[in-house]
Amino acid sequence: MSIQVSPANLEFSKPVSSAAQARAAYLTKLLHLAQSTVAETSELQALRDHAALRVQEQTFPSTRDEEWRFTDLSDLLAVELAAAERSAVTPDAIARFVLPDTARLVFVNGFYAPELSDLGTFPARLTVGNLSSASDQQLQTYLGQQSGAEEVFTALNTAGLSDAGFVFAAKNLVVDRPIHLLFVSTASQPVLIQPRCLVVAEPNSSLTVIEDHISLGESVYFTNSVAEIWLADNAQITHTRIQRDSQSAFHIGKTAVSQARSSRYTCTAVSFGARLSRHNLNIYQTGEQTETALNGLTVLKGEQVGDTHSSIALSKPYGTSRQVHKCIIDDRAHGIFNGKVFVPKAAQLTDAGQLNRTLLLSPKARVDTKPQLEIVADNVKCTHGATVGQLETDELFYLQSRGIDASSARKLLVYAFAYEILSQIPLESLRQSLTSQL
Amino acid sequence: MITETSETILSVKDLTANVDNTPILKGMNLEIKAGEIHAIMGPNGSGKSTFSKVLAGHPDYEVTGGEVTYLGQNLLELDPEERARSGVFLAFQYPLEIPGVSNLDFLRVAYNSKRKHAGLEELDAFDFDDLVEQKLEIVKMDASFLNRSVNEGFSGGEKKRNEILQMAVLEPKLAILDETDSGLDIDALRIVANGVNQLSTPDNAMLIITHYQRLLEYIVPDYVHVMANGRIIRTGGKELALELEERGYDWVLEAEAVAS
Ligand SMILES: Nc1ncnc2c1ncn2[C@@H]1O[C@H](COP(=O)(O)OP(=O)(O)OP(=O)(O)O)[C@@H](O)[C@H]1O
Ligand SMILES: [Mg+2]
């Protein structure tokens, strides 16, 4: 493709910087890596080709992009990545991540691992498996069809899409047993890993899903994950998303949720891992009277960077959203929170609340937080708040005055801060293992 | 029974302390022996809570002079947790909330840190449950409070009662109660006072900060001190509290002004 530049614009145009060139080359490389893992022929080819075009039309983000202002991906550019490979993982290796009383779907480096999965017995009208368990019609209706699919990293994932976790609850089906989607990363060299899942709840159905990104080592890799979640009328999904990637990894994750009338979606997202992580959480309320609850906890230390960009689009009357996002930041780590809420004219009598609370544990710890409310409708209730604080001397003193040493008192107070979010995790064993990581 | 030979628990000499470089305590003197109950009264802002926090070791309060000897050792060189483990207990005027930490766990951690300090084995959960059950009885608290987060959502009076529950579990040698009576209804006041009396032994001592003579009808002090402007300006017996209740503080303050 050649670029036409009119003489009038010429004097303003600068030569493409070498940094921009490096980003473009890197994106091309990523796209090739993504495509290289794809199985030869497949009915998904058209979807992939379309997504590849979307990738090619875009640029790899830099801190000049408003959406990436505080999240600098240049360290990733320095990582020479290879394509992800299947890897043999023993049940012992993942034993400590296994959650009791759940159905488990395991993917290793993005590849389905049926030998590690344990689906148990399920009602017939529930489908849990990989994409081979989905019908063509289900794939056509839902896979890659969420708004925001053209966003560069989402499109990159789709361009290399050959398999995904798949959960489908048919109409009126209430599933109590949580479904654990365990995405395992294990890499002996830096690789691009692209986990994916598709979760669909048909009218009046109910699901509990735990999306869990873990690592078996402290290696360098780049996880670029996508979760697409669909709630039909009056459906309910309780979604727990845990990001505990390697401390040397890069993690960019998309959660795109579409909510039809009277549906209820809860997301509890807990992020501990990765040297740099970004969670893009996009909620699309498409029907009246939908309810969204977002709980977030990001725990950072060392030089970690942890970014959450959420957006909630209320579009119809009587929608509600409740968001509490907390960050605990130690050492020289850097937290970023950007919370968008859109309330267009049609979304009358809606109620949106957002709260971001940050606990800074060291003088060098940093947070950048930005609520972004775009409200056009006039008869609505929208609140937001952001607080940044440190451990209170008075609180520490109270504990110490009961004989608890300073370091235990600190831990207890950090735990108390996180508790509001951690307590939302529906599984006791998972709650405990995350608490012990604090 | 207080006798001349009773052990001295606390001895404060010419204690001065600053907050944010502002002198608040301006020469406190106080001697407390085993078995004694002392009350400190005084106008708002006179430094009563400051004194209690200095004794418990709050880091925001800078001791600028004087001495505090507790059971023969220099109290001021101990960390707050060491003071607590060696038997100093402060019931806070404004107890803090700790969401997510159950009252029972909190009590057990506190209790065991004290036992460990004393070279004793930690008590396991079962034995501790038994112990707490008895202590609940002292403050007539419902067991359901044990499973709730520490002070979270407790009413003002419940928080105060919870402080006394902690005191009952920790069995301090020197208990400092900072306005534990404020915010209590009449029945709760009686229950708390009764609890404190049960915890009072010939071996320990109490320092009770209050604005109201009412509490002192239940917990009868051996000495009543009046604090003003960072110092104790008058000391008397329990009848002093009655007199203060009737006449206010002005006459004491005036007498002090004349004297100095
Ligand atoms: N952290 C602080 N910063 C500044 N001033 C303080 C601080 N803590 C206490 N003070 C001041 O020290 C003085 C004594 O306060 P303190 O709380 O000890 O009084 P008190 O006798 O307990 O009063 P009350 O009867 O109202 O409880 C007050 O003037 C108070 O404003
Ligand atoms: Mg006070």
XYZ file of C-alpha atoms and ligand atoms in Angstrom:
730
model
C 0.000 0.000 0.000
C 1.370 3.398 -0.923
C 0.549 6.534 0.979
C -0.459 9.593 -0.939
C 0.587 12.820 0.678
C -0.703 16.064 -0.734
C 1.898 18.847 -1.025
C -0.054 21.013 1.395
C 0.392 18.456 4.137
C 3.913 17.646 3.274
C 5.597 20.229 5.420
C 3.797 18.926 8.513
C 4.454 15.294 7.933
C 7.377 13.893 9.817
C 9.307 10.847 8.816
C 7.917 7.799 10.563
C 9.999 7.484 13.679
C 12.150 4.461 14.177
C 10.153 3.708 17.326
C 6.948 3.657 15.296
C 8.600 1.429 12.763
C 9.696 -0.936 15.482
C 6.133 -1.087 16.830
C 4.734 -1.777 13.367
C 7.273 -4.518 12.790
C 6.485 -6.027 16.161
C 2.766 -6.094 15.461
C 3.407 -7.804 12.142
C 5.563 -10.334 13.942
C 2.835 -10.954 16.516
C 0.304 -11.496 13.772
C 2.552 -14.042 12.061
C 3.098 -15.850 15.342
C -0.629 -15.926 15.989
C -1.362 -17.265 12.541
C 1.408 -19.845 12.706
C -0.311 -21.814 15.479
C -3.556 -22.190 13.550
C -4.642 -25.603 12.285
C -4.581 -25.839 8.489
C -8.187 -25.622 7.405
C -11.093 -24.752 9.517
C -14.513 -23.168 9.390
C -12.999 -20.379 11.477
C -10.755 -19.247 8.633
C -13.034 -16.425 7.509
C -13.248 -15.074 11.047
C -9.472 -15.230 11.398
C -8.796 -13.574 8.049
C -11.169 -10.782 8.888
C -9.474 -10.248 12.228
C -6.016 -10.313 10.623
C -7.083 -7.454 8.393
C -8.241 -5.510 11.444
C -4.820 -6.016 13.009
C -3.065 -4.824 9.896
C -5.112 -1.649 9.818
C -3.947 -0.647 13.281
C -0.846 0.366 15.084
C 0.741 -1.170 18.107
C -0.141 1.158 21.011
C 2.332 3.618 22.453
C 2.074 5.949 25.441
C 1.012 8.664 23.015
C -2.312 6.894 22.693
C -4.608 8.271 25.375
C -5.792 4.756 26.237
C -2.216 3.621 26.850
C -0.810 6.774 28.356
C 0.429 5.220 31.583
C 0.996 1.685 30.342
C 4.194 1.540 28.417
C 4.540 -1.581 26.288
C 8.061 -0.805 25.114
C 9.558 -3.488 27.383
C 7.444 -6.009 25.499
C 8.892 -4.791 22.195
C 12.286 -5.853 23.473
C 11.129 -9.440 23.953
C 11.833 -11.797 21.064
C 8.751 -14.002 21.042
C 8.194 -17.405 19.499
C 4.946 -19.218 18.780
C 3.309 -21.077 21.665
C 3.655 -24.824 21.653
C 1.776 -27.676 23.190
C 3.481 -28.809 26.336
C 3.014 -31.941 28.402
C 1.964 -31.006 31.897
C 1.443 -33.580 34.612
C -1.603 -33.497 36.887
C 0.817 -33.048 39.784
C 2.108 -29.830 38.303
C -1.320 -28.214 38.432
C -2.522 -29.952 41.580
C -2.251 -26.871 43.760
C -4.489 -24.916 41.397
C -7.226 -27.521 41.306
C -10.416 -26.339 42.955
C -12.653 -28.886 44.649
C -16.281 -29.226 43.585
C -15.838 -27.586 40.227
C -15.850 -28.759 36.646
C -12.415 -28.080 35.225
C -11.420 -27.165 31.727
C -7.657 -26.874 31.249
C -5.742 -25.167 28.491
C -1.960 -25.265 28.350
C -0.319 -22.424 26.422
C -3.698 -21.859 24.783
C -4.138 -25.513 23.698
C -6.927 -27.641 25.103
C -5.665 -30.298 27.513
C -8.482 -32.847 27.909
C -6.217 -35.148 29.945
C -5.979 -32.458 32.663
C -9.605 -31.440 32.463
C -12.270 -32.946 34.658
C -15.756 -32.136 33.534
C -17.604 -34.467 35.892
C -21.212 -35.190 35.138
C -23.373 -32.401 33.957
C -26.981 -31.849 33.030
C -27.434 -32.610 29.348
C -28.384 -29.075 28.483
C -25.093 -27.698 29.701
C -22.154 -27.768 27.325
C -18.648 -27.509 28.753
C -15.676 -28.243 26.580
C -13.587 -26.800 23.807
C -14.838 -25.398 20.527
C -15.393 -28.856 19.077
C -18.353 -29.172 21.439
C -20.017 -26.076 19.983
C -22.453 -26.201 17.074
C -21.782 -24.229 13.927
C -24.733 -22.069 14.710
C -23.469 -21.293 18.191
C -20.102 -20.334 16.785
C -21.611 -18.114 14.145
C -23.846 -16.368 16.631
C -21.357 -15.764 19.382
C -17.709 -16.318 18.568
C -15.884 -13.095 17.756
C -19.181 -11.264 17.592
C -18.864 -9.000 20.644
C -18.552 -5.267 20.233
C -14.933 -4.197 20.357
C -13.752 -7.260 18.422
C -11.741 -4.979 16.143
C -9.602 -3.661 19.004
C -6.012 -4.537 18.131
C -5.214 -7.157 20.771
C -8.658 -8.724 20.550
C -8.300 -8.977 16.775
C -4.806 -10.437 17.244
C -6.277 -13.169 19.405
C -9.004 -13.878 16.849
C -6.498 -13.922 14.001
C -4.844 -16.912 15.662
C -8.014 -18.506 16.977
C -8.275 -22.243 16.584
C -9.650 -23.330 19.926
C -11.290 -21.915 23.031
C -13.021 -22.878 26.230
C -16.739 -23.137 25.639
C -19.544 -23.001 28.200
C -23.168 -22.918 27.143
C -26.174 -23.078 29.467
C -29.440 -23.734 27.698
C -32.661 -21.943 28.518
C -33.855 -22.115 32.161
C -30.857 -24.149 33.283
C -29.446 -23.232 36.662
C -25.954 -24.633 37.202
C -24.695 -24.503 40.766
C -21.375 -26.220 40.219
C -18.733 -23.623 39.326
C -16.853 -24.099 36.081
C -13.135 -23.555 36.386
C -11.391 -22.474 33.205
C -7.743 -22.975 34.014
C -5.321 -21.369 31.585
C -1.851 -22.703 32.286
C 1.277 -21.084 30.945
C 4.507 -22.996 30.837
C 7.226 -21.810 28.533
C 10.910 -22.571 28.250
C 11.375 -19.608 25.921
C 9.377 -16.392 25.484
C 6.177 -17.187 23.584
C 2.896 -15.620 22.579
C 0.026 -17.381 24.347
C -3.536 -16.565 23.370
C -6.139 -18.083 25.678
C -9.745 -17.686 24.730
C -13.147 -18.540 26.121
C -16.749 -18.167 25.153
C -19.469 -18.285 27.798
C -23.141 -18.149 26.918
C -26.120 -18.122 29.265
C -29.451 -18.508 27.507
C -32.671 -16.975 28.918
C -33.249 -17.588 32.657
C -30.121 -19.688 33.017
C -27.439 -19.224 35.618
C -23.691 -19.966 35.630
C -20.682 -19.548 37.891
C -17.421 -19.306 35.989
C -13.863 -18.998 37.255
C -11.366 -17.867 34.667
C -7.915 -18.477 36.081
C -4.619 -17.545 34.432
C -1.714 -19.298 36.088
C 1.925 -19.998 35.414
C 4.070 -23.014 36.200
C 7.291 -21.056 36.247
C 8.688 -17.573 36.388
C 9.425 -17.385 32.692
C 8.865 -14.558 30.245
C 5.867 -14.841 27.932
C 3.062 -12.731 26.556
C -0.507 -13.728 27.313
C -3.114 -12.079 25.136
C -6.449 -13.448 26.287
C -10.041 -12.864 25.274
C -13.219 -13.855 27.108
C -16.540 -13.325 25.404
C -19.559 -13.541 27.659
C -23.200 -13.436 26.654
C -26.190 -13.149 28.946
C -29.637 -13.548 27.415
C -32.822 -12.198 29.021
C -32.902 -12.758 32.752
C -29.728 -14.835 32.753
C -27.147 -14.659 35.497
C -23.388 -15.150 35.402
C -21.017 -14.882 38.320
C -17.574 -14.513 36.837
C -14.343 -14.641 38.811
C -11.237 -13.712 36.899
C -7.852 -14.401 38.435
C -4.654 -13.217 36.830
C -1.675 -14.839 38.509
C 0.750 -15.014 35.644
C 4.504 -15.211 36.061
C 6.083 -12.073 37.527
C 8.133 -11.806 34.329
C 5.169 -12.144 31.985
C 3.130 -9.626 30.038
C -0.615 -10.021 30.225
C -3.230 -8.269 28.154
C -6.724 -9.548 28.731
C -10.083 -8.637 27.306
C -13.409 -9.396 28.915
C -16.344 -8.428 26.712
C -19.799 -8.917 28.168
C -23.130 -8.462 26.498
C -26.146 -8.275 28.787
C -29.712 -8.593 27.567
C -32.819 -7.518 29.434
C -32.981 -8.191 33.200
C -29.723 -10.108 33.203
C -27.305 -9.987 36.110
C -23.567 -10.107 35.637
C -20.981 -10.021 38.410
C -17.270 -9.905 37.734
C -14.699 -10.230 40.488
C -11.311 -9.647 38.926
C -8.196 -10.231 40.995
C -4.803 -9.476 39.538
C -1.529 -10.409 41.222
C 0.774 -11.475 38.459
C 2.737 -10.271 35.436
C 5.346 -7.554 35.271
C 2.896 -5.653 33.132
C -0.800 -6.408 32.971
C -3.752 -4.779 31.364
C -7.364 -5.833 31.804
C -9.872 -4.395 29.383
C -13.302 -5.022 30.825
C -16.126 -3.955 28.563
C -19.767 -4.267 29.538
C -22.552 -3.713 27.059
C -25.993 -3.513 28.586
C -28.325 -4.059 25.690
C -31.655 -4.506 27.429
C -33.696 -2.784 30.108
C -33.236 -3.398 33.778
C -29.887 -5.099 33.587
C -27.593 -5.299 36.590
C -23.813 -5.194 36.509
C -21.509 -5.578 39.495
C -17.759 -5.239 39.015
C -15.319 -5.934 41.829
C -11.642 -5.470 41.152
C -8.488 -6.010 43.160
C -5.012 -5.360 41.805
C -2.030 -6.198 44.001
C 1.335 -4.936 42.809
C 4.861 -4.970 44.142
C 8.425 -4.612 42.885
C 8.353 -2.892 39.518
C 4.996 -4.290 38.425
C 2.585 -2.294 36.325
C -1.099 -3.217 36.604
C -3.744 -1.513 34.519
C -7.510 -1.928 34.518
C -9.529 -0.166 31.856
C -13.219 -0.776 32.279
C -16.175 0.540 30.361
C -19.817 0.112 31.093
C -22.304 1.097 28.452
C -25.762 1.464 29.899
C -28.088 1.825 26.971
C -31.618 1.152 28.146
C -33.780 2.376 31.044
C -33.469 0.980 34.565
C -29.961 -0.402 34.159
C -27.706 -0.430 37.197
C -23.989 -0.820 37.653
C -21.889 -1.078 40.797
C -18.153 -0.991 40.549
C -15.559 -1.165 43.306
C -11.963 -1.330 42.185
C -9.148 -1.541 44.709
C -5.401 -1.366 44.241
C -2.729 -2.327 46.754
C 0.595 -1.007 45.556
C 3.971 -1.587 47.165
C 7.611 -0.809 46.350
C 7.975 1.039 43.038
C 4.952 -0.546 41.396
C 2.471 1.418 39.351
C -1.295 0.935 39.244
C -3.626 2.373 36.638
C -7.391 2.511 36.737
C -9.606 4.028 34.109
C -13.337 3.530 34.517
C -15.659 4.670 31.793
C -19.401 4.800 32.206
C -21.608 5.742 29.296
C -25.183 6.777 29.898
C -26.791 7.803 26.621
C -30.078 9.634 26.275
C -32.112 6.427 26.069
C -30.757 5.116 29.379
C -33.135 6.970 31.662
C -33.654 6.021 35.312
C -30.365 4.216 35.441
C -28.111 4.050 38.463
C -24.336 3.802 38.125
C -21.882 3.826 41.018
C -18.130 3.635 40.818
C -15.545 3.615 43.571
C -11.796 3.284 43.219
C -9.730 2.914 46.357
C -5.968 2.632 46.421
C -3.669 1.689 49.246
C -0.093 2.808 48.717
C 2.338 0.816 50.829
C 5.536 2.594 49.897
C 6.539 6.178 49.112
C 7.626 5.156 45.606
C 4.383 3.355 44.801
C 2.213 5.172 42.307
C -1.337 5.136 40.998
C -3.034 6.913 38.137
C -6.763 6.812 38.373
C -9.372 8.348 36.163
C -13.129 8.015 36.300
C -14.665 8.908 32.973
C -18.404 9.406 33.114
C -20.198 10.388 29.961
C -23.760 11.071 30.892
C -26.299 12.348 28.428
C -29.532 11.099 29.975
C -30.925 13.556 32.523
C -32.911 11.388 34.887
C -30.164 9.184 36.243
C -28.142 8.589 39.368
C -24.403 8.414 38.873
C -21.802 8.537 41.586
C -18.097 8.045 41.564
C -15.285 8.400 44.007
C -11.588 7.790 44.223
C -9.431 7.631 47.314
C -5.717 7.107 47.676
C -4.353 6.389 51.115
C -1.734 4.699 53.185
C -1.972 2.412 56.147
C -3.174 4.567 58.999
C -0.845 4.917 61.962
C -3.873 4.766 64.230
C -4.985 1.459 62.750
C -1.524 -0.060 63.079
C -1.281 1.237 66.608
C -4.606 -0.308 67.553
C -3.356 -3.740 66.510
C 0.064 -3.268 68.083
C -1.554 -2.182 71.315
C -3.065 -5.665 71.397
C 0.347 -7.299 71.197
C 0.431 -7.874 67.438
C 3.833 -7.046 65.953
C 4.157 -4.290 63.383
C 4.668 -6.534 60.386
C 1.720 -8.809 61.203
C -0.390 -5.722 61.859
C 0.491 -4.406 58.418
C -0.468 -7.702 56.818
C -3.729 -7.826 58.685
C -4.677 -4.330 57.570
C -3.760 -5.029 53.953
C -5.932 -8.104 54.147
C -8.740 -6.062 55.683
C -8.498 -3.632 52.759
C -8.652 -6.454 50.210
C -11.383 -8.331 52.023
C -14.274 -6.399 50.486
C -13.263 -7.771 47.085
C -11.872 -11.183 48.071
C -15.028 -11.954 50.024
C -16.938 -11.820 46.724
C -15.125 -14.888 45.409
C -17.652 -17.693 45.509
C -15.231 -20.509 46.386
C -13.795 -20.759 49.886
C -10.674 -22.645 48.771
C -9.875 -20.096 46.083
C -10.513 -17.247 48.494
C -8.058 -18.764 50.920
C -5.323 -19.425 48.388
C -5.556 -15.845 47.107
C -5.578 -14.468 50.633
C -2.384 -16.332 51.396
C -0.774 -14.688 48.368
C -1.396 -11.229 49.791
C -6.237 -4.531 99.766
C -3.622 -1.884 99.218
C -0.715 -1.919 101.552
C 2.444 0.097 101.799
C 4.346 -2.878 100.496
C 2.224 -3.290 97.387
C 4.295 -3.494 94.251
C 4.595 -0.321 92.197
C 3.147 -0.940 88.758
C 3.549 2.450 87.153
C 5.629 5.421 88.054
C 5.482 8.553 85.906
C 7.892 11.392 86.652
C 7.821 14.850 85.039
C 6.617 13.405 81.756
C 6.401 15.829 78.863
C 5.291 14.999 75.331
C 4.646 16.717 72.017
C 2.290 16.136 69.148
C 3.384 17.737 65.904
C 5.927 19.759 67.872
C 3.209 21.151 70.130
C 3.716 20.399 73.820
C 0.633 18.585 75.145
C 1.871 16.867 78.278
C 3.650 19.356 80.479
C 4.962 17.484 83.479
C 2.827 14.499 84.438
C 3.495 12.799 87.756
C 1.664 9.683 88.829
C 2.363 6.606 90.898
C 0.139 3.535 90.678
C 0.484 0.478 92.891
C -0.917 -2.986 92.552
C -4.551 -3.223 93.589
C -5.239 0.480 93.039
C -7.868 2.103 90.907
C -7.074 5.631 89.745
C -9.455 7.944 87.946
C -8.402 10.876 85.784
C -10.927 13.579 85.074
C -10.460 16.911 83.393
C -11.751 19.287 80.757
C -11.794 18.415 77.062
C -8.404 18.808 75.486
C -6.513 18.650 78.774
C -4.372 15.754 77.529
C -6.035 12.671 79.043
C -6.120 10.621 75.836
C -2.659 11.866 74.968
C -1.370 10.540 78.274
C -3.003 7.173 77.684
C -1.523 6.922 74.186
C 1.926 7.888 75.368
C 1.731 5.104 77.928
C 0.648 2.627 75.248
C 3.369 3.828 72.862
C 1.574 5.613 70.017
C 4.285 6.665 67.535
C 2.744 10.098 66.830
C 3.430 11.246 70.373
C 6.977 12.312 71.025
C 8.187 12.063 74.592
C 10.386 15.080 75.246
C 11.255 14.544 78.883
C 10.656 12.641 82.080
C 10.488 8.971 82.950
C 7.946 6.190 82.893
C 8.783 3.077 84.849
C 6.532 0.050 84.490
C 7.209 -2.912 86.759
C 10.726 -1.674 87.248
C 11.579 -1.280 83.570
C 11.717 1.758 81.327
C 8.382 1.614 79.544
C 9.318 4.254 76.988
C 11.897 2.093 75.296
C 9.427 -0.682 74.492
C 7.469 -0.974 71.235
C 3.703 -0.771 71.587
C 3.334 -4.522 71.056
C 5.964 -5.254 73.707
C 4.127 -3.055 76.168
C 0.912 -4.896 75.398
C 2.553 -8.282 75.813
C 3.982 -7.284 79.145
C 0.549 -6.344 80.401
C -0.294 -2.766 79.436
C -3.775 -2.491 77.970
C -5.503 0.578 76.568
C -9.241 0.526 75.976
C -9.608 3.118 73.230
C -11.885 6.122 73.349
C -12.532 5.448 69.660
C -11.948 1.751 68.866
C -11.068 1.038 65.231
C -12.814 -1.269 62.788
C -10.958 -4.090 61.044
C -13.098 -5.487 58.230
C -12.498 -9.095 57.286
C -10.813 -10.065 60.540
C -13.147 -11.938 62.826
C -13.346 -10.830 66.415
C -12.512 -14.349 67.527
C -9.394 -14.622 65.346
C -8.272 -11.209 66.464
C -8.654 -12.126 70.126
C -6.785 -15.376 69.597
C -3.871 -13.745 67.783
C -3.606 -11.109 70.499
C -3.893 -13.657 73.284
C -1.330 -16.003 71.786
C 1.173 -13.251 71.115
C 1.031 -12.510 74.813
C 1.424 -16.178 75.755
C 4.355 -16.574 73.414
C 5.995 -13.574 75.012
C 5.566 -15.205 78.409
C 7.207 -18.376 77.100
C 3.947 -20.315 77.155
C 2.581 -22.544 74.459
C -0.047 -21.028 72.167
C -3.601 -22.082 72.851
C -5.297 -23.989 70.043
C -8.623 -22.925 68.613
C -10.669 -25.307 70.760
C -9.138 -24.378 74.076
C -9.322 -20.753 73.134
C -13.039 -21.037 72.334
C -13.617 -22.294 75.868
C -11.662 -19.432 77.311
C -13.526 -16.828 75.291
C -16.845 -18.279 76.281
C -16.091 -17.546 79.923
C -14.907 -14.042 79.084
C -18.068 -13.269 77.123
C -19.941 -13.907 80.332
C -18.033 -11.106 82.078
C -19.281 -8.470 79.634
C -22.575 -10.256 78.887
C -21.831 -10.241 75.181
C -23.559 -12.495 72.721
C -21.370 -15.145 71.084
C -22.540 -13.946 67.672
C -20.183 -10.987 68.032
C -17.224 -13.355 67.811
C -17.840 -14.202 64.182
C -18.276 -10.625 63.102
C -15.400 -8.509 61.855
C -13.678 -6.576 64.634
C -15.906 -3.618 65.519
C -17.289 -3.421 61.993
C -20.840 -2.197 62.138
C -20.793 -2.354 65.938
C -22.754 0.369 67.687
C -20.770 2.817 69.791
C -21.679 0.972 72.957
C -20.912 -2.428 71.442
C -17.448 -1.256 70.484
C -16.778 -0.173 74.047
C -18.003 -3.468 75.375
C -15.785 -5.243 72.884
C -12.806 -3.358 74.276
C -13.582 -4.754 77.701
C -13.919 -8.232 76.206
C -10.390 -7.830 74.838
C -9.267 -6.690 78.245
C -10.902 -9.706 79.860
C -9.073 -12.040 77.482
C -5.701 -10.326 77.803
C -5.853 -9.936 81.606
C -3.643 -6.862 81.776
C -1.490 -5.815 84.664
C -2.220 -2.164 83.961
C -5.523 -1.356 82.269
C -6.124 2.150 80.993
C -9.750 2.812 80.129
C -10.215 5.960 78.060
C -13.831 7.093 78.366
C -15.106 3.564 78.173
C -18.332 4.835 79.759
C -19.211 7.381 77.100
C -21.762 6.061 74.668
C -23.006 3.353 76.999
C -26.633 3.147 77.982
C -27.474 2.763 81.667
C -27.680 -1.035 81.597
C -24.519 -1.365 79.528
C -22.704 0.971 81.896
C -23.604 -1.253 84.809
C -22.558 -4.385 82.938
C -19.258 -2.920 81.814
C -18.499 -1.526 85.272
C -19.346 -4.866 86.775
C -17.020 -6.562 84.268
C -14.201 -4.190 85.096
C -14.703 -4.843 88.808
C -14.488 -8.579 88.207
C -11.210 -8.045 86.387
C -9.761 -5.938 89.145
C -7.453 -7.955 91.429
C -4.919 -7.129 94.116
C -2.196 -7.791 91.547
C -3.248 -5.419 88.831
C -4.172 -1.762 88.543
C -6.602 0.406 86.627
C -6.401 3.908 85.288
C -9.849 5.137 84.395
C -10.367 8.257 82.332
C -13.884 9.587 82.540
C -15.984 12.724 82.485
C -18.692 11.305 84.677
C -18.897 10.601 88.345
C -21.624 8.093 87.485
C -19.092 5.466 86.411
C -17.192 5.979 89.625
C -20.251 4.968 91.599
C -19.802 1.523 90.182
C -16.031 1.370 89.900
C -14.888 3.000 93.104
C -11.521 4.695 92.694
C -8.860 4.954 95.343
C -7.634 8.223 93.859
C -9.190 10.850 91.638
C -6.850 13.137 89.687
C -7.784 16.299 87.879
C -5.843 16.949 84.725
C -5.638 20.348 83.074
C -3.318 21.746 80.478
C -1.144 18.655 80.359
C -0.618 18.176 84.088
C -2.304 16.731 87.127
C -3.348 19.745 89.153
C -5.179 18.087 91.995
C -5.486 14.651 93.525
C -8.097 13.496 95.983
C -10.191 10.544 97.010
C -13.453 9.411 95.458
C -15.291 12.361 97.014
C -13.371 14.705 94.672
C -15.311 13.281 91.743
C -18.568 14.193 93.455
C -17.376 17.669 94.122
C -16.340 18.113 90.504
C -19.712 16.858 89.378
C -21.384 19.553 91.487
C -19.036 22.456 90.996
C -17.377 21.890 87.641
C -13.665 22.444 87.027
C -13.379 26.214 87.402
C -12.677 26.226 91.109
C -9.858 23.712 90.733
C -8.369 25.640 87.849
C -8.588 28.899 89.799
C -7.054 27.383 92.908
C -4.240 26.050 90.754
C -3.716 29.466 89.134
C -3.479 31.104 92.541
C -1.058 28.487 93.788
C 1.321 28.930 90.861
N -2.566 14.272 66.493
C -2.746 15.491 67.023
N -2.419 16.600 66.337
C -2.598 17.832 66.865
N -3.097 18.040 68.071
C -3.437 16.992 68.810
C -3.281 15.647 68.339
N -3.702 14.806 69.286
C -4.098 15.579 70.317
N -3.940 16.881 70.031
C -4.288 18.020 70.904
O -3.839 17.715 72.193
C -4.743 18.210 73.145
C -5.086 17.106 74.094
O -5.898 16.160 73.433
P -6.451 14.860 74.151
O -7.146 14.054 73.143
O -5.338 14.222 74.879
O -7.483 15.493 75.157
P -8.496 14.782 76.173
O -8.146 15.274 77.501
O -8.468 13.324 75.964
O -9.870 15.397 75.707
P -11.351 14.758 75.667
O -11.865 14.876 77.039
O -12.096 15.648 74.760
O -11.238 13.355 75.190
C -5.936 18.760 72.394
O -5.824 20.161 72.335
C -5.779 18.151 71.025
O -6.299 18.997 70.048
Mg -9.845 11.938 75.239
